[in-house]
XYZ file of C-alpha atoms in Angstrom:
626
model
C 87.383 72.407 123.826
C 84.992 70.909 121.251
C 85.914 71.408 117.268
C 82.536 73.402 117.267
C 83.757 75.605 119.974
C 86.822 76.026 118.152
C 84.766 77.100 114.898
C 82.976 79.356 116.942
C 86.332 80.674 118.633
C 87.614 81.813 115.125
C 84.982 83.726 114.255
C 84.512 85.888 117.357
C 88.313 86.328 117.571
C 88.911 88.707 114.529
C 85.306 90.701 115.894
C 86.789 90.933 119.097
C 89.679 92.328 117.625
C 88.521 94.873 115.981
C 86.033 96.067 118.605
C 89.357 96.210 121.248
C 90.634 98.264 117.959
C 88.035 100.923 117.097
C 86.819 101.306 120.638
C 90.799 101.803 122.774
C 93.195 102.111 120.663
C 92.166 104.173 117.448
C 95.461 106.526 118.844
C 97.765 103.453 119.546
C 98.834 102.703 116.110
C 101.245 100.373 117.254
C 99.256 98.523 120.076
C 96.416 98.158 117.597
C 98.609 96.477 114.802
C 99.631 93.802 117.559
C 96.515 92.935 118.609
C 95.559 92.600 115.025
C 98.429 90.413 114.119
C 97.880 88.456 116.863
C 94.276 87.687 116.579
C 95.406 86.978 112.816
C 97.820 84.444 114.377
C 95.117 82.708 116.257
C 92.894 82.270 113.395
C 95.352 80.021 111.623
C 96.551 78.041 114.089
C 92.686 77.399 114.853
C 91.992 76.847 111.262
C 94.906 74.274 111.013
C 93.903 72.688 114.355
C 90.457 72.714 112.765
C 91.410 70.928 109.488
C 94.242 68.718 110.919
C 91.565 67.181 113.760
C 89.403 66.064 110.743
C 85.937 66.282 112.416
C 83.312 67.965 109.771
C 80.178 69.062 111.625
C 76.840 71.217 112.073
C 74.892 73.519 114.268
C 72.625 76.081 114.140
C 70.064 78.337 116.404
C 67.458 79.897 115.755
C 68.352 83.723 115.654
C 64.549 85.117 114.414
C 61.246 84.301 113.822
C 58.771 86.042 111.440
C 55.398 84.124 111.055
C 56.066 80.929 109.746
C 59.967 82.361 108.276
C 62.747 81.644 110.404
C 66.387 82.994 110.269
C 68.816 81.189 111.709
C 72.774 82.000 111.860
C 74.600 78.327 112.357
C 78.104 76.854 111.625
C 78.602 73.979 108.676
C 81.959 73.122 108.617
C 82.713 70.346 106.075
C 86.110 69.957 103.665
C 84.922 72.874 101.737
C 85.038 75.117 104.441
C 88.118 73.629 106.221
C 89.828 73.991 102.389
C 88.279 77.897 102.571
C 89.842 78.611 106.380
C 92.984 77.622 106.136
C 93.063 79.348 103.353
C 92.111 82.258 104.672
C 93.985 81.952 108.255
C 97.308 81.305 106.926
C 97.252 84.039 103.563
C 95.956 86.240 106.014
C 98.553 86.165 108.848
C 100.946 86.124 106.060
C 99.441 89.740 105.194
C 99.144 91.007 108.690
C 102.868 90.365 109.444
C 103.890 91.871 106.107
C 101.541 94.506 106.597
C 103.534 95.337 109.628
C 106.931 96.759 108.107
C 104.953 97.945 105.020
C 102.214 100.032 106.641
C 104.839 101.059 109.547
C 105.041 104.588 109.301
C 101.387 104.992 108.571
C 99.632 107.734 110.760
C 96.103 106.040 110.144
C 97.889 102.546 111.162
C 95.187 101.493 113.699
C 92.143 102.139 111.392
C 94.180 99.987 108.984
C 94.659 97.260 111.112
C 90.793 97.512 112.239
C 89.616 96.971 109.095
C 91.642 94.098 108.155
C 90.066 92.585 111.720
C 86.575 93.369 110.729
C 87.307 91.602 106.823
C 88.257 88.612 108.291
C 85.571 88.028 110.441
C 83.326 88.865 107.570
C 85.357 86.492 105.084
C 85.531 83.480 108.621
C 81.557 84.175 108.251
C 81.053 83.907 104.752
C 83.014 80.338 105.020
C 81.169 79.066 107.756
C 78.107 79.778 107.270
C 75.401 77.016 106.659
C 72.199 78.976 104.912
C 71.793 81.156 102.277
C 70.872 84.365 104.344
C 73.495 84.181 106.672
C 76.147 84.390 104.266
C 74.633 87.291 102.543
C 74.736 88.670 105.959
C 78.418 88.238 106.042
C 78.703 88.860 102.210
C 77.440 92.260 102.610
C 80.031 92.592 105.767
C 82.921 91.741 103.404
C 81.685 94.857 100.980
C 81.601 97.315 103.765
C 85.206 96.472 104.872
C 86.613 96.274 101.390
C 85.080 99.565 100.924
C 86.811 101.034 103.911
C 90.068 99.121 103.178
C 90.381 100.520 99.748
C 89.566 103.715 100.181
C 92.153 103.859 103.312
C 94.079 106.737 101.717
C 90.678 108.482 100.994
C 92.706 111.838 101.108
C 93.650 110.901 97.567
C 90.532 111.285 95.152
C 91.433 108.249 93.113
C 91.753 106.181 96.341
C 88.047 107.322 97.400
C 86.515 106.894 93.952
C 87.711 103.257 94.177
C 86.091 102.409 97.171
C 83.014 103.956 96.414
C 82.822 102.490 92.402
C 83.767 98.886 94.623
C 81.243 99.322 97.054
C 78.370 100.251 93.944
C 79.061 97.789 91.334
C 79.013 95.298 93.898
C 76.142 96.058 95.108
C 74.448 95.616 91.453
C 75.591 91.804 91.981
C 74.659 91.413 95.218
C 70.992 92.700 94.413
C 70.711 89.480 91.933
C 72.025 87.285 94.521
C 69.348 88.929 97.345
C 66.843 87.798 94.516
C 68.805 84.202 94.272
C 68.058 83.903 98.013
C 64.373 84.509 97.994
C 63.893 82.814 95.183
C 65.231 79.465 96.373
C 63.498 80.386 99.838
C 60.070 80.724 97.855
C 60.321 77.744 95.849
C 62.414 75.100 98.032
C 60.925 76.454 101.936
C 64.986 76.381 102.704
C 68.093 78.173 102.535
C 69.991 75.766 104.528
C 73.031 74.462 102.191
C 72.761 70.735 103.847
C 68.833 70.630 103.116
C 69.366 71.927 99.637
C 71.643 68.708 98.974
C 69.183 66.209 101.015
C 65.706 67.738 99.742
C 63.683 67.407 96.534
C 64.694 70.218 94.786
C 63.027 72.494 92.749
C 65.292 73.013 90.281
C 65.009 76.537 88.097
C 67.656 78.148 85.421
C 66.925 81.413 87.101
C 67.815 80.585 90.696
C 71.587 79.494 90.050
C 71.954 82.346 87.398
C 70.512 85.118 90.118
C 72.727 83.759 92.748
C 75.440 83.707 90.041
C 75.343 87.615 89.774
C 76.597 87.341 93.795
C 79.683 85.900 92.185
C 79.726 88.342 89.256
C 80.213 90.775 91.340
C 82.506 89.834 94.318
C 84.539 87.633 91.743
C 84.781 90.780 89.256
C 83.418 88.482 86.379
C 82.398 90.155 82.790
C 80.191 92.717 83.063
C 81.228 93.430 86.794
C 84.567 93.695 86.459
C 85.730 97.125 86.328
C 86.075 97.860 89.986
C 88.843 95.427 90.949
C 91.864 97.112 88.482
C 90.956 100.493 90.593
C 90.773 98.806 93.732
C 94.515 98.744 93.479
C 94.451 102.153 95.076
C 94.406 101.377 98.534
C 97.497 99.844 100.082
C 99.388 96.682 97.994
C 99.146 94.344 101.270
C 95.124 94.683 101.258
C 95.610 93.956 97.561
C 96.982 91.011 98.101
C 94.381 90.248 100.608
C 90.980 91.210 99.309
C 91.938 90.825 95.497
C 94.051 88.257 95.055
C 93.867 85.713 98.005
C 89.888 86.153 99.605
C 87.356 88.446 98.983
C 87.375 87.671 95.331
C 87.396 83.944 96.170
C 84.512 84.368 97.855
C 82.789 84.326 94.902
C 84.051 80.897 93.488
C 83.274 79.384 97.131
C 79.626 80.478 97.422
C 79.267 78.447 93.852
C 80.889 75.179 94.660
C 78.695 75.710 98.112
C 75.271 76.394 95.550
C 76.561 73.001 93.274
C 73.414 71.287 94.161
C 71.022 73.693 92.351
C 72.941 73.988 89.052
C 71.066 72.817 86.052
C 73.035 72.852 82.660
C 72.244 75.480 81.043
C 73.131 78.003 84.140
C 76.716 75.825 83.850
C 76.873 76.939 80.354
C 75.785 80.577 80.955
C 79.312 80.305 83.558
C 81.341 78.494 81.520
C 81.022 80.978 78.896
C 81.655 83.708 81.550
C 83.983 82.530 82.581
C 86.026 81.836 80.090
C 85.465 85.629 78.266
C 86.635 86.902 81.997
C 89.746 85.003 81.601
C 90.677 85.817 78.087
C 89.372 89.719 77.951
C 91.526 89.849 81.129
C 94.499 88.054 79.654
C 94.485 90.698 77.080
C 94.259 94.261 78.931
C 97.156 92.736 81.409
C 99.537 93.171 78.091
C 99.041 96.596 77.989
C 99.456 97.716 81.475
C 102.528 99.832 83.208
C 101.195 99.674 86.625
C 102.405 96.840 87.974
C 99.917 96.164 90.677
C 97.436 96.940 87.245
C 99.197 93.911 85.558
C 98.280 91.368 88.995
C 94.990 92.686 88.710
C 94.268 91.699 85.506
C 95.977 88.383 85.828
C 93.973 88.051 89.274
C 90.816 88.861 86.615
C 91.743 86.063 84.607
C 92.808 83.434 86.771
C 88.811 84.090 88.412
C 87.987 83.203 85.253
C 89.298 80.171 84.361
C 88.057 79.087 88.063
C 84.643 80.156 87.126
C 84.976 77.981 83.853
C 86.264 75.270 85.592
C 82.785 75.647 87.850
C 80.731 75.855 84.552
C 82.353 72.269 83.076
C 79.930 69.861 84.227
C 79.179 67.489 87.739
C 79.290 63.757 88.462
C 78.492 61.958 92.317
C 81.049 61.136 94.163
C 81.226 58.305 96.939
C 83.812 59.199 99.814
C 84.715 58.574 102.837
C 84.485 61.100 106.031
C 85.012 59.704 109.514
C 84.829 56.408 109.174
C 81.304 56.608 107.415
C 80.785 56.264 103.974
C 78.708 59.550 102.092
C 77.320 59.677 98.534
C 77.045 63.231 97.586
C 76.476 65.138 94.138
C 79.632 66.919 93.694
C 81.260 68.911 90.750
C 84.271 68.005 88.730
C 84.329 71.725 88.271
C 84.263 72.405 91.971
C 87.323 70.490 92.450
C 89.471 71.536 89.708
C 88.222 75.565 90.840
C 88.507 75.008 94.495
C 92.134 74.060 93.151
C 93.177 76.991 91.161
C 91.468 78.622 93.817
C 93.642 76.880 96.841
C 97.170 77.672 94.483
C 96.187 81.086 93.266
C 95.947 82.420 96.886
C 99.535 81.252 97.274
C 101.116 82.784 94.100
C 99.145 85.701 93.455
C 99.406 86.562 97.352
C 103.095 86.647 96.709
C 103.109 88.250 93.802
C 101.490 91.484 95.394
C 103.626 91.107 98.494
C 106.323 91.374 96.026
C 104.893 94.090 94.276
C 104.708 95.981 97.580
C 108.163 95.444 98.191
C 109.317 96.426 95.550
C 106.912 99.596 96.214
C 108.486 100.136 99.052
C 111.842 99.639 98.018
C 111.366 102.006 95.073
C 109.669 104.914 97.288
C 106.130 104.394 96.047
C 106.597 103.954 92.462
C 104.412 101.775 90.421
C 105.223 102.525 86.622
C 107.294 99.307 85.516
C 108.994 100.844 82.967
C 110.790 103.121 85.768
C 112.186 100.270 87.607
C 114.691 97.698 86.128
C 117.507 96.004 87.705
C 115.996 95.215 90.905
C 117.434 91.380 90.809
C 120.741 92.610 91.975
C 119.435 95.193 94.782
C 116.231 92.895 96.020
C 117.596 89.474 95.273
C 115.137 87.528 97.993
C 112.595 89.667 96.592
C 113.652 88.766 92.967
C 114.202 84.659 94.146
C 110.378 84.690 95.750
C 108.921 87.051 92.607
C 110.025 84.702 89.908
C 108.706 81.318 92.034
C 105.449 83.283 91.783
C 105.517 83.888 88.143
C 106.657 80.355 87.555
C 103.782 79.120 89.165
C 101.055 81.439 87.547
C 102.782 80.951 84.052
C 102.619 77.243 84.670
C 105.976 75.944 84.893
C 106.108 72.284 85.333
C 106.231 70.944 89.296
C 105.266 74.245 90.891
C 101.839 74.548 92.426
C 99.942 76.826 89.226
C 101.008 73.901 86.803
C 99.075 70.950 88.163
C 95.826 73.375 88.543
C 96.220 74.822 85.142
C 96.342 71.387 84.681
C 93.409 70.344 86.083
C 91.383 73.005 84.681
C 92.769 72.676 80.702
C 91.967 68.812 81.032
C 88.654 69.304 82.162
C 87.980 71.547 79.305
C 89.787 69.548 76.700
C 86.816 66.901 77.793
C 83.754 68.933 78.079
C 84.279 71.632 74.861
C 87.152 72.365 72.828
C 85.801 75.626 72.052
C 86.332 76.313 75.775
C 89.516 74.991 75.768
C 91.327 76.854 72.639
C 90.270 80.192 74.370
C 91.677 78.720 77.678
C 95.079 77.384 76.286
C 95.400 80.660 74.543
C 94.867 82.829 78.134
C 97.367 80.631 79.521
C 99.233 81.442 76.748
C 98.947 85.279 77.479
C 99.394 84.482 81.236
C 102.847 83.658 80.587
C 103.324 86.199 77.977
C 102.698 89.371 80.499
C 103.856 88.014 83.742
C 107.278 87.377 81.804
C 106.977 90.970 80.403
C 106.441 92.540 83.941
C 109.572 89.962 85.496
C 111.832 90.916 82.875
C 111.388 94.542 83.193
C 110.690 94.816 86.841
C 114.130 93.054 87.992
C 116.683 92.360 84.733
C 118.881 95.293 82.799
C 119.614 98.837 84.667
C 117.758 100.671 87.058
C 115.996 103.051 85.124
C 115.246 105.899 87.324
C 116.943 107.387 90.891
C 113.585 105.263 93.018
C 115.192 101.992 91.340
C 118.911 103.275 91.719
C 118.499 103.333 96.054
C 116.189 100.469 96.189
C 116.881 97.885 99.059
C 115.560 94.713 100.927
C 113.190 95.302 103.236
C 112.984 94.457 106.891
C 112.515 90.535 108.048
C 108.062 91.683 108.149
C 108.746 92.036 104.554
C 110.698 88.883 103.531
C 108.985 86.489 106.035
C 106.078 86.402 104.235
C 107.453 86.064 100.888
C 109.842 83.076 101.293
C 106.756 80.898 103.604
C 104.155 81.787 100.344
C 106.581 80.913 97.724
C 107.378 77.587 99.133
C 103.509 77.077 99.301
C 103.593 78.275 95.455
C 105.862 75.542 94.861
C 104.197 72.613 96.975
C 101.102 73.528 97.288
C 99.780 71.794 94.146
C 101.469 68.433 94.619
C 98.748 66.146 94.768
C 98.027 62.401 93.559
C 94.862 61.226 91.209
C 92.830 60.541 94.660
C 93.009 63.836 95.594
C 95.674 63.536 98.374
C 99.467 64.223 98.706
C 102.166 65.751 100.388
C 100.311 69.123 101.701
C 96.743 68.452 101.348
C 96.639 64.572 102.878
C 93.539 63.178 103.362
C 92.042 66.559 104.743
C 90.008 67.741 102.144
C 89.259 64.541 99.783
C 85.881 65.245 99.600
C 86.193 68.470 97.484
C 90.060 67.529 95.743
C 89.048 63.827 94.807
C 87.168 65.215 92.221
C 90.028 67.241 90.787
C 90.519 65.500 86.577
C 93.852 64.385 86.071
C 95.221 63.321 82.069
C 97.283 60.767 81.768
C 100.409 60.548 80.020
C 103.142 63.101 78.744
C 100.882 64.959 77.134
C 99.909 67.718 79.084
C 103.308 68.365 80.382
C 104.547 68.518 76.734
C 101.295 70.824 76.592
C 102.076 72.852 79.182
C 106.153 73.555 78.470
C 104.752 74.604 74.792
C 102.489 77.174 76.310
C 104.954 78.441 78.783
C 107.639 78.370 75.631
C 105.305 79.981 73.562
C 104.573 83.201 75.855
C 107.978 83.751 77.567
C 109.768 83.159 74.784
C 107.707 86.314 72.861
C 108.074 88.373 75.945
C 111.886 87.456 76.269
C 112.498 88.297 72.773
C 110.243 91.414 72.650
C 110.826 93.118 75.622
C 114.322 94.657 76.287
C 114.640 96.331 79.726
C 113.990 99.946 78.611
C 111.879 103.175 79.686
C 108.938 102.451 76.512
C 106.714 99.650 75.924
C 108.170 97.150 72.961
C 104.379 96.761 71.873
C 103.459 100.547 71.340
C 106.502 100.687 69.091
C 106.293 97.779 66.885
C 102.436 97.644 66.886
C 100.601 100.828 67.675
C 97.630 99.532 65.997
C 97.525 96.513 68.204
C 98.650 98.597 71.031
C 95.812 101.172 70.960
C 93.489 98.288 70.236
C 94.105 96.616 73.451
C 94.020 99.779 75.344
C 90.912 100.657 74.114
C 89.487 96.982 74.923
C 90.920 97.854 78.277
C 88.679 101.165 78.824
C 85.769 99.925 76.659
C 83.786 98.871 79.807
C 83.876 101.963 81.752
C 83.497 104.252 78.479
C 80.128 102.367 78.236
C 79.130 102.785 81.678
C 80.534 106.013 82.127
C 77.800 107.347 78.886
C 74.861 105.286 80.749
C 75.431 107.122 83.903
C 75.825 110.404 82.415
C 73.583 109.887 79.274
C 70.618 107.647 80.761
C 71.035 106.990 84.598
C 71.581 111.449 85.074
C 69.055 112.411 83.116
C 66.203 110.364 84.556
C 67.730 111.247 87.811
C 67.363 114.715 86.815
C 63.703 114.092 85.555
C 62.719 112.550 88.968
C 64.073 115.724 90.546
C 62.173 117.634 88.228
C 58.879 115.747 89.032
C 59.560 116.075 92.606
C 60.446 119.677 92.386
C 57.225 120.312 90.492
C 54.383 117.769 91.567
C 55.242 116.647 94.566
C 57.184 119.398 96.458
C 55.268 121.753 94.949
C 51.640 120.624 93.747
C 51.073 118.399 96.548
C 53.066 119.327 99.440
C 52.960 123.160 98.811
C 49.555 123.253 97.155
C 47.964 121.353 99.595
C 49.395 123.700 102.317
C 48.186 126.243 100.650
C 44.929 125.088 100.479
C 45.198 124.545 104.327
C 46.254 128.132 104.950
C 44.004 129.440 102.730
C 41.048 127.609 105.420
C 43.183 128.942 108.510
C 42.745 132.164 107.017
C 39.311 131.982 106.086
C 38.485 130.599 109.798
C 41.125 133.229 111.842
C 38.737 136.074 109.494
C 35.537 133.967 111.586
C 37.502 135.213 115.041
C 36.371 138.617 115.223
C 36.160 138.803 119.047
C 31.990 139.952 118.707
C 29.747 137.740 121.510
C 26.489 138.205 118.776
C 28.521 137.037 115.667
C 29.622 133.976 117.439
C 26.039 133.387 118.455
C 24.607 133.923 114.856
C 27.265 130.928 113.940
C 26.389 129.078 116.867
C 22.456 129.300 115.547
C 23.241 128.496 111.929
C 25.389 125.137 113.586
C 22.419 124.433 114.420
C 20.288 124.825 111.574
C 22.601 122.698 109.389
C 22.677 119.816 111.803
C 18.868 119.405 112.274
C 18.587 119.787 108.162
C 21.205 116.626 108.505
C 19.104 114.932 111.311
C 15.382 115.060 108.983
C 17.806 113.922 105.918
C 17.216 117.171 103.853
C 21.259 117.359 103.479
């Protein structure tokens, strides 16, 4: 087989999959979560093969015509997208197989598994894709399945009003980036990514900043933001999936793929963006209890310092690919967020494994300050947790560090503003996720779920020890871009990745994590109340408030503005158009019928007098006296 046939191959596998799924086995529960996990199997050893084989190539077909517009659906697999599958194929299986002992006693198992087939053939799409349209095809494809993976307990109101406040608020981003799309179409006669970065360009500030609002939403950037924290009602593994790992990646992908049409002041409208996400993020994770609530505001911020790494500026870049040498305009940013983005999939992917098995472990409960002492009970749980929170906190030689890294270095060079507010989210970063470690698994159990928790079952552990030693290797790479995991695979997006030289950032870096854990450590004691609320309740109910401040604003435009012009459009409709026009006018009409039924009165010499006067009026028509 060709490398394009494979390409090809791992897209149709996962729709396959969950046709077999929704059309045989929506009974078989069990049957159903083997296909899945096998067709999730297949997808990363196809995206390995894929990336390993090093070919990067192209193809399209024509798929419609309209006039003189064409739509095509087509393949453009280059290091981007080989960085974006494997990514994708290897999380992913990780979450199938773990999904396997978690969701095991699930009586809607084989929808479950179905939908997590139909997501990654919609996130496979969104990587591969080589125009514009056919990756909001596949964009909108991700949004349905989130929706139905999210609300898979729908039974439980808050699990339904989740899905549906997902599947809204996204669509307010994904209108903008529909816009994006024609736009660029209208002004530049392509969508195709590899004409956009051969062509003259027409180059706009409102054609990057309209696709931007794609990213807004799917990434959960400020203002969009409020539906990922409640998507952490449907089950932990698909947290792990869509909202740590993929979807919400997607986001930062379609960007670096968009590079070419940046101009700087859309970077600077990202940057900034960006870089509130991360820090407003940073802050309601302090005040959380949930503890899949805590990874989703950390998942929050870490999207934003990717998206601020995006914003930081672009250079051109002269590598080589096959043999042949390529000069192409490519972003620092994109290879410092493609990064972050490559060694948050591995941490935060096992921190919500984690978090589900603890979950599970603890019968379902979430509340942090209920667990405690789960290091004793869960210890390859607790060994695999902390490896994750080392690496999102930063510690020196695990993966998080050298992309934190990357990212503060980057920023230290372009604006210090930028950087302050990053060094003091990484600051925070390190501040909650030691807060949530310390509680979660030091000290006494603290209620009778924690008491009889236990290890899970070999689906449950698997995953966690292969992710945490990608949390700890995964960043090891050299100032070219290339190293012990990544090789020469992908140097055309990590060669751009900014190194500093020196001690400095390490000394940097060991002061931040110092800083952060060492407050938490000295806070926090493993106990049933929150430290914060009882030293400072002014801070407290300040950051809880910052927390809620989006939805209390949204929640009075919906039922202040959006409802009561709703309810004046029903009004109008009731009135004018249901009534005046529809009703009047058929009352008019009836009023006619009647007056022409009263004509019918059965009477041979009344229908000749009408017959006559017919007449009379059509020869005072044909001598033009009417």
């Amino acid at each position: 087989m060709t490398m394009l046939q494979h390409a090809i191959l791992v897209l149709v596998i996962p729709l396959v999959s969950a046709g077999v799924i929704a059309l045989f086995l929506r009974r078989a529960g069990g049957i159903a979560a083997a296909v899945s996990v096998a067709a999730a199997t297949a997808i990363a050893a196809i995206a390995l093969i894929l990336a390993i084989h090093g070919e990067r190539f192209e193809a399209s077909c024509e798929w419609l015509r309209l006039g003189n517009f064409a739509l095509s659906i087509g393949i453009k697999f280059d290091d981007l997208a080989a960085l974006m599958l494997a990514i994708v194929g290897v999380v992913g299986l990780c979450i199938h197989v773990f999904s396997l002992g978690y969701m095991h006693d699930d009586e809607a198992k084989a929808r479950y598994f179905g939908g997590l087939s139909i997501f990654m053939f919609s996130m496979i799409g969104i990587t591969l894709a080589d125009n514009l349209f056919m990756m909001f095809i596949f964009w909108e494809l991700v949004g349905f399945s989130s929706y139905l993976l999210i609300g898979h307990w729908y039974e439980r109101r808050s699990a339904s009003d989740a899905a549906k406040k997902a599947f809204i608020v996204n669509r307010v981003g994904d209108f903008g980036f529909l816009l994006g799309i024609i736009m660029c179409y209208w002004s530049n006669h392509t969508v195709n990514l590899s004409e956009l970065g051969s062509g003259h360009l027409v180059y706009s500030r409102l054609i990057p900043l309209l696709l931007f609002c794609g990213a807004v939403g799917k990434s959960a950037q400020l203002p969009l933001q409020v539906w990922l924290p409640d998507a952490m009602e449907g089950p932990t593994p698909i947290s792990a999936l869509i909202h740590a790992a993929t979807m919400v990646a997607a986001g930062i992908y379609m960007l670096c793929r968009i590079n070419v049409l940046m101009v700087p002041d859309a970077l600077t409208v990202i940057m900034w963006v960006g870089t509130a996400t991360a820090l407003y993020a940073a802050l309601c994770a302090i005040v959380q209890s949930d503890i899949k609530k805590v990874l989703a505001y950390s998942t929050l911020s870490q999207l934003g310092y990717m998206v601020a790494a995006f914003g930081l500026g672009s250079l051109a870049s002269t590598h080589d690919v096959g043999g042949m040498t390529h000069t192409i305009v490519i972003a620092a940013g994109v290879g410092a967020a493609m990064f972050h983005l490559t060694t948050h999939a591995f941490f935060k992917a096992l921190l919500f494994l984690g978090s589900g098995s603890v979950i599970h472990a603890c019968h379902h409960e979430q509340n942090i300050f209920r667990m405690g002492g789960l290091a004793k009970k869960m210890p390859l749980t607790f060994w695999t947790f902390t490896i994750g929170v080392a690496a999102i906190a930063g510690l020196p030689f695990f993966s998080g560090f050298y992309s934190k890294d990357a990212i503060l270095h980057l920023a230290q060079e372009k604006n210090t503003a930028v950087f302050v507010l990053l060094v003091l989210t990484a600051v925070l970063t390190s501040f909650y996720m030691v807060r949530m470690w310390k509680l979660v698994f030091l000290g006494a159990p603290r209620s009778d779920q924690a008491e009889h928790a236990h290890e899970g079952g070999l689906t449950l552990t698997m995953p966690l020890i292969v992710l945490a030693v990608l949390s700890i290797c995964g960043g090891y790479t050299t100032h070219e871009g290339t190293g012990l995991i990544y090789g020469h695979l992908f140097s055309g997006v990590l060669s751009q990745i900014p190194h500093a030289e020196g001690a400095g950032v390490f000394i940097m870096s060991l002061g931040i994590l110092a800083v952060g854990a060492g407050i938490a450590l000295a806070l926090y004691k493993p106990a049933a109340t929150d430290a914060l609320a009882e030293k400072s309740p002014g801070l407290f109910t300040a950051l809880v408030a910052l927390r809620s401040s989006f939805d209390s604003v949204y929640d009075y435009y919906v039922t202040n503005v959006q409802q009561r012009f709703a309810m004046l459009l029903n009004f109008i409709e009731q009135i004018f158009l249901a009534g005046l026009i529809v009703r009047g006018f058929a009352g008019v009409v009836g009023l006619f019928g009647l007056g022409a039924r009263a004509l019918h009165v059965g009477k041979l010499n009344v229908y000749v007098y009408w017959f006559f006067g017919g007449v009379a009026v059509l020869w005072l028509f044909a001598i033009g006296v009417l």
